[in-house]
């Protein structure tokens, strides 16, 4: 692979990779990816539309769900151009500015999703453990502040990464293993020491995903203690049932993340296709499954969506 690299870093070009060895099948491989992307966009837009148009869903729980849908939508759109560009047009070349911009959005939105999941666990904790204070604790103003602080924290922590990468010279191959840009992969192409990037990357993960997962675990420990103190078995099941959708969303986010981390660190002997599939699972499965889980497990959302489809069918029948 010829490298487009002159004296300045700004003229560097990276080369993205699809499914190596299966280039002749990229057109067919693009079909399931198109289906996934369309489902992600349609599902999350449906959730947002239902929450926006139905006044009865203007509650803290659904505001946080709208934040999750927006985050999933952004994460999907940040990878869509390069992934489908490779499959459809074999557009492998990406400029360094575009690459670092994509990297910034992918990592920022991943951290925002972790923060939103934490906010949703706080919502469930207050609703179950302090139901009388629910409306006074989670006011619209406080919810907006929680959302803005999640975005601000994530963006400020990820912002140094492109600048840390920009100071490197890339004398190794400029071929990336994925169809999008990731910090961990790009820094390995540098010919100088990357210890600062390693330390800062671990610091960011510890301050965000590490702390968020710890607080989510603690919130559910307190929720479980409260639920077990309820005398009625039916009331206990009803309280736990309100948490099922959120628990599924947490598992959909953290299990692929942990799996991808383990594959990167201990799976050098595994076929490259395993690394590739795990990275797609991490980025695409949560945005794909979250709307489905909430549509199935949340009765209010399910009823509203069913009513929307009935209304559309009635209009078709009228015309």
CSV table of C-alpha atoms in Angstrom, one decimal, residues 24-302:
chain,number,residue,atom,x,y,z
A,24,UNK,CA,-15.5,-9.2,-4.4
A,25,UNK,CA,-18.4,-9.9,-1.9
A,26,UNK,CA,-18.6,-6.3,-0.5
A,27,UNK,CA,-21.8,-5.6,-2.5
A,28,UNK,CA,-23.5,-8.6,-0.8
A,29,UNK,CA,-22.0,-7.9,2.6
A,30,UNK,CA,-23.4,-4.3,2.4
A,31,UNK,CA,-27.0,-5.6,2.3
A,32,UNK,CA,-27.1,-6.7,6.0
A,33,UNK,CA,-25.3,-3.5,7.0
A,34,UNK,CA,-27.8,-1.4,5.1
A,35,UNK,CA,-30.6,-3.2,6.8
A,36,UNK,CA,-29.0,-2.6,10.2
A,37,UNK,CA,-28.3,1.1,9.5
A,38,UNK,CA,-31.9,1.6,8.2
A,39,UNK,CA,-33.3,-0.2,11.2
A,40,UNK,CA,-31.2,1.9,13.7
A,41,UNK,CA,-32.3,5.2,12.0
A,42,UNK,CA,-35.9,4.2,11.8
A,43,UNK,CA,-36.1,2.7,15.3
A,44,UNK,CA,-34.5,5.6,17.1
A,45,UNK,CA,-36.4,8.2,15.1
A,46,UNK,CA,-39.6,6.4,15.9
A,47,UNK,CA,-38.8,6.5,19.6
A,48,UNK,CA,-38.0,10.2,19.4
A,49,UNK,CA,-41.1,11.0,17.5
A,50,UNK,CA,-43.4,9.1,19.9
A,51,UNK,CA,-41.8,10.8,22.9
A,52,UNK,CA,-42.0,14.2,21.4
A,53,UNK,CA,-45.6,14.0,20.2
A,54,UNK,CA,-47.2,12.2,23.1
A,55,UNK,CA,-47.7,14.5,26.1
A,56,UNK,CA,-48.2,11.6,28.5
A,57,UNK,CA,-44.6,10.5,27.8
A,58,UNK,CA,-43.1,13.9,28.9
A,59,UNK,CA,-41.6,12.4,32.0
A,60,UNK,CA,-38.0,12.0,33.2
A,61,UNK,CA,-37.8,8.3,32.3
A,62,UNK,CA,-38.7,9.0,28.7
A,63,UNK,CA,-36.6,12.2,28.4
A,64,UNK,CA,-33.6,10.0,29.3
A,65,UNK,CA,-34.7,7.4,26.7
A,66,UNK,CA,-34.8,10.2,24.1
A,67,UNK,CA,-31.2,11.1,25.0
A,68,UNK,CA,-30.2,7.5,24.5
A,69,UNK,CA,-32.0,7.4,21.2
A,70,UNK,CA,-30.2,10.6,20.0
A,71,UNK,CA,-26.9,9.2,21.1
A,72,UNK,CA,-27.4,5.9,19.3
A,73,UNK,CA,-28.5,7.8,16.2
A,74,UNK,CA,-25.4,9.9,16.3
A,75,UNK,CA,-23.1,6.9,16.8
A,76,UNK,CA,-24.7,5.2,13.9
A,77,UNK,CA,-24.4,8.2,11.6
A,78,UNK,CA,-20.7,8.7,12.6
A,79,UNK,CA,-19.7,5.3,11.0
A,80,UNK,CA,-22.2,5.0,8.2
A,81,UNK,CA,-20.4,7.1,5.5
A,82,UNK,CA,-17.1,5.3,5.7
A,83,UNK,CA,-18.5,1.8,6.2
A,84,UNK,CA,-20.9,2.0,3.2
A,85,UNK,CA,-18.4,4.0,1.2
A,86,UNK,CA,-16.0,1.0,1.3
A,87,UNK,CA,-18.7,-1.6,0.5
A,88,UNK,CA,-20.3,0.4,-2.3
A,89,UNK,CA,-17.5,2.5,-3.9
A,90,UNK,CA,-14.3,1.0,-2.4
A,91,UNK,CA,-13.6,4.4,-1.0
A,92,UNK,CA,-10.8,3.4,1.3
A,93,UNK,CA,-8.8,6.7,1.5
A,94,UNK,CA,-9.6,9.1,4.3
A,95,UNK,CA,-7.8,12.4,5.1
A,96,UNK,CA,-6.3,12.9,8.5
A,97,UNK,CA,-8.7,15.7,9.4
A,98,UNK,CA,-11.8,13.6,8.5
A,99,UNK,CA,-10.3,10.6,10.3
A,100,UNK,CA,-9.7,12.5,13.5
A,101,UNK,CA,-13.1,14.1,13.3
A,102,UNK,CA,-14.8,10.7,13.0
A,103,UNK,CA,-12.6,9.4,15.9
A,104,UNK,CA,-13.7,12.3,18.1
A,105,UNK,CA,-17.5,11.7,17.4
A,106,UNK,CA,-17.3,7.9,17.8
A,107,UNK,CA,-15.4,8.0,21.2
A,108,UNK,CA,-17.4,11.1,22.5
A,109,UNK,CA,-20.8,9.5,21.7
A,110,UNK,CA,-19.7,6.2,23.3
A,111,UNK,CA,-18.9,8.0,26.5
A,112,UNK,CA,-22.2,10.0,26.3
A,113,UNK,CA,-24.0,6.7,26.0
A,114,UNK,CA,-22.3,5.5,29.2
A,115,UNK,CA,-23.3,8.7,31.0
A,116,UNK,CA,-26.9,8.5,29.8
A,117,UNK,CA,-27.2,4.9,31.1
A,118,UNK,CA,-26.0,6.2,34.4
A,119,UNK,CA,-28.6,8.9,34.4
A,120,UNK,CA,-31.3,6.3,33.6
A,121,UNK,CA,-30.1,4.2,36.6
A,122,UNK,CA,-30.4,7.3,38.8
A,123,UNK,CA,-34.0,7.8,37.4
A,124,UNK,CA,-34.9,4.2,38.4
A,125,UNK,CA,-33.3,4.6,41.8
A,126,UNK,CA,-35.3,7.7,42.6
A,127,UNK,CA,-38.5,6.2,41.2
A,128,UNK,CA,-38.3,3.1,43.3
A,129,UNK,CA,-36.4,4.2,46.5
A,130,UNK,CA,-37.8,7.8,46.8
A,131,UNK,CA,-41.0,7.8,44.8
A,132,UNK,CA,-42.6,10.7,46.7
A,133,UNK,CA,-39.6,12.9,45.7
A,134,UNK,CA,-39.5,11.8,42.1
A,135,UNK,CA,-41.0,14.9,40.5
A,136,UNK,CA,-39.1,17.3,42.8
A,137,UNK,CA,-35.7,15.6,42.3
A,138,UNK,CA,-35.8,15.0,38.6
A,139,UNK,CA,-37.2,18.3,37.4
A,140,UNK,CA,-36.9,19.2,33.7
A,141,UNK,CA,-34.2,21.8,34.5
A,142,UNK,CA,-32.1,19.1,36.3
A,143,UNK,CA,-32.6,16.6,33.5
A,144,UNK,CA,-31.3,19.2,30.9
A,145,UNK,CA,-28.3,19.9,33.2
A,146,UNK,CA,-27.6,16.1,33.4
A,147,UNK,CA,-27.8,15.8,29.6
A,148,UNK,CA,-25.5,18.8,29.0
A,149,UNK,CA,-23.0,17.7,31.6
A,150,UNK,CA,-22.8,14.2,30.0
A,151,UNK,CA,-22.0,15.7,26.6
A,152,UNK,CA,-19.6,18.3,28.0
A,153,UNK,CA,-17.7,15.8,30.1
A,154,UNK,CA,-17.4,13.4,27.2
A,155,UNK,CA,-16.4,16.0,24.6
A,156,UNK,CA,-13.8,17.6,26.9
A,157,UNK,CA,-12.2,14.3,27.8
A,158,UNK,CA,-12.0,13.1,24.2
A,159,UNK,CA,-11.0,16.5,22.7
A,160,UNK,CA,-7.2,16.1,23.6
A,161,UNK,CA,-7.0,12.8,21.7
A,162,UNK,CA,-6.9,14.2,18.1
A,163,UNK,CA,-4.2,16.7,19.3
A,164,UNK,CA,-2.2,14.0,21.0
A,165,UNK,CA,-2.3,12.0,17.7
A,166,UNK,CA,-1.5,15.0,15.6
A,167,UNK,CA,2.0,15.4,17.3
A,168,UNK,CA,3.1,12.0,15.9
A,169,UNK,CA,4.8,11.2,12.7
A,170,UNK,CA,3.4,8.0,11.1
A,171,UNK,CA,6.2,6.0,9.6
A,172,UNK,CA,4.4,2.7,9.8
A,173,UNK,CA,1.7,1.4,7.4
A,174,UNK,CA,-1.2,3.8,7.2
A,175,UNK,CA,-3.7,1.0,6.7
A,176,UNK,CA,-6.3,0.8,9.4
A,177,UNK,CA,-7.9,-2.5,10.3
A,178,UNK,CA,-11.5,-1.2,10.4
A,179,UNK,CA,-13.8,0.8,8.2
A,180,UNK,CA,-13.6,3.8,10.6
A,181,UNK,CA,-11.0,5.5,12.7
A,182,UNK,CA,-10.3,4.6,16.3
A,183,UNK,CA,-7.8,6.1,18.7
A,184,UNK,CA,-6.2,2.8,19.9
A,185,UNK,CA,-5.5,1.7,16.3
A,186,UNK,CA,-4.2,5.0,14.9
A,187,UNK,CA,-1.7,5.6,17.8
A,188,UNK,CA,-0.2,2.1,17.1
A,189,UNK,CA,0.9,3.4,13.7
A,190,UNK,CA,3.1,6.2,15.2
A,191,UNK,CA,6.9,5.7,15.1
A,192,UNK,CA,7.5,7.5,18.4
A,193,UNK,CA,6.6,6.7,22.0
A,194,UNK,CA,2.8,6.5,22.6
A,195,UNK,CA,3.0,6.1,26.4
A,196,UNK,CA,1.2,9.4,27.0
A,197,UNK,CA,-1.7,8.3,24.8
A,198,UNK,CA,-1.9,5.0,26.6
A,199,UNK,CA,-2.0,6.6,30.0
A,200,UNK,CA,-4.5,9.3,29.0
A,201,UNK,CA,-6.7,6.7,27.3
A,202,UNK,CA,-6.8,4.6,30.5
A,203,UNK,CA,-7.5,7.7,32.5
A,204,UNK,CA,-10.5,8.6,30.3
A,205,UNK,CA,-11.9,5.1,30.5
A,206,UNK,CA,-11.5,5.0,34.3
A,207,UNK,CA,-13.1,8.4,34.8
A,208,UNK,CA,-16.1,7.7,32.5
A,209,UNK,CA,-17.0,4.1,31.8
A,210,UNK,CA,-15.3,2.8,35.0
A,211,UNK,CA,-17.0,5.3,37.3
A,212,UNK,CA,-20.4,5.1,35.5
A,213,UNK,CA,-20.5,1.3,35.7
A,214,UNK,CA,-19.6,1.4,39.4
A,215,UNK,CA,-22.4,3.9,40.1
A,216,UNK,CA,-24.9,1.9,38.0
A,217,UNK,CA,-24.0,-1.2,40.1
A,218,UNK,CA,-24.4,0.7,43.3
A,219,UNK,CA,-27.8,2.1,42.3
A,220,UNK,CA,-29.1,-1.3,41.5
A,221,UNK,CA,-27.8,-2.7,44.8
A,222,UNK,CA,-29.8,0.0,46.6
A,223,UNK,CA,-32.8,-0.7,44.3
A,224,UNK,CA,-32.6,-4.4,45.1
A,225,UNK,CA,-32.4,-3.7,48.8
A,226,UNK,CA,-35.5,-1.5,48.6
A,227,UNK,CA,-37.4,-4.0,46.5
A,228,UNK,CA,-36.7,-6.9,48.8
A,229,UNK,CA,-38.1,-4.9,51.7
A,230,UNK,CA,-41.5,-4.6,50.0
A,231,UNK,CA,-43.9,-7.1,51.5
A,232,UNK,CA,-46.1,-7.8,48.5
A,233,UNK,CA,-44.5,-10.2,45.9
A,234,UNK,CA,-46.6,-8.6,43.2
A,235,UNK,CA,-45.3,-5.1,44.1
A,236,UNK,CA,-41.7,-6.4,44.1
A,237,UNK,CA,-42.2,-7.8,40.6
A,238,UNK,CA,-43.8,-4.6,39.4
A,239,UNK,CA,-41.0,-2.5,40.7
A,240,UNK,CA,-38.3,-4.8,39.1
A,241,UNK,CA,-40.2,-4.9,35.8
A,242,UNK,CA,-39.7,-1.1,35.4
A,243,UNK,CA,-35.9,-1.7,35.4
A,244,UNK,CA,-35.8,-4.6,32.8
A,245,UNK,CA,-35.5,-2.4,29.8
A,246,UNK,CA,-32.7,-0.3,31.3
A,247,UNK,CA,-30.8,-3.5,32.5
A,248,UNK,CA,-31.0,-4.8,28.9
A,249,UNK,CA,-29.6,-1.5,27.6
A,250,UNK,CA,-26.8,-1.6,30.1
A,251,UNK,CA,-25.9,-5.2,29.2
A,252,UNK,CA,-26.1,-4.4,25.4
A,253,UNK,CA,-23.6,-1.6,26.0
A,254,UNK,CA,-21.1,-3.1,28.4
A,255,UNK,CA,-20.9,-6.8,27.3
A,256,UNK,CA,-19.8,-5.9,23.7
A,257,UNK,CA,-17.4,-3.3,25.2
A,258,UNK,CA,-15.8,-5.9,27.6
A,259,UNK,CA,-15.7,-8.5,24.8
A,260,UNK,CA,-14.0,-6.1,22.4
A,261,UNK,CA,-11.4,-5.2,25.1
A,262,UNK,CA,-10.7,-8.8,25.9
A,263,UNK,CA,-10.3,-9.7,22.2
A,264,UNK,CA,-7.9,-6.8,21.7
A,265,UNK,CA,-5.8,-7.7,24.7
A,266,UNK,CA,-5.8,-11.5,24.7
A,267,UNK,CA,-7.0,-12.5,21.3
A,268,UNK,CA,-3.9,-12.0,19.1
A,269,UNK,CA,-4.2,-15.6,18.0
A,270,UNK,CA,-7.8,-15.3,17.0
A,271,UNK,CA,-8.7,-14.8,13.3
A,272,UNK,CA,-8.9,-11.2,12.1
A,273,UNK,CA,-12.5,-11.6,11.3
A,274,UNK,CA,-13.3,-12.1,15.0
A,275,UNK,CA,-11.7,-8.7,15.8
A,276,UNK,CA,-13.6,-7.1,13.0
A,277,UNK,CA,-17.0,-8.6,13.9
A,278,UNK,CA,-16.6,-7.7,17.6
A,279,UNK,CA,-15.9,-4.0,16.7
A,280,UNK,CA,-19.1,-3.9,14.6
A,281,UNK,CA,-21.1,-5.6,17.3
A,282,UNK,CA,-19.8,-3.0,19.8
A,283,UNK,CA,-20.8,0.0,17.6
A,284,UNK,CA,-24.0,-1.3,15.9
A,285,UNK,CA,-25.7,-3.8,18.2
A,286,UNK,CA,-26.7,-1.3,21.1
A,287,UNK,CA,-28.1,1.3,18.7
A,288,UNK,CA,-29.9,-1.5,16.8
A,289,UNK,CA,-31.4,-3.3,19.9
A,290,UNK,CA,-32.2,-0.5,22.3
A,291,UNK,CA,-35.3,0.8,20.4
A,292,UNK,CA,-36.4,-2.9,20.0
A,293,UNK,CA,-36.0,-3.6,23.7
A,294,UNK,CA,-37.8,-0.5,24.8
A,295,UNK,CA,-40.6,-1.0,22.3
A,296,UNK,CA,-41.2,-4.6,23.5
A,297,UNK,CA,-40.6,-4.2,27.3
A,298,UNK,CA,-42.0,-0.7,27.9
A,299,UNK,CA,-45.8,-0.9,27.7
A,300,UNK,CA,-46.4,2.9,27.2
A,301,UNK,CA,-43.9,3.0,24.3
A,302,UNK,CA,-45.4,-0.2,22.8
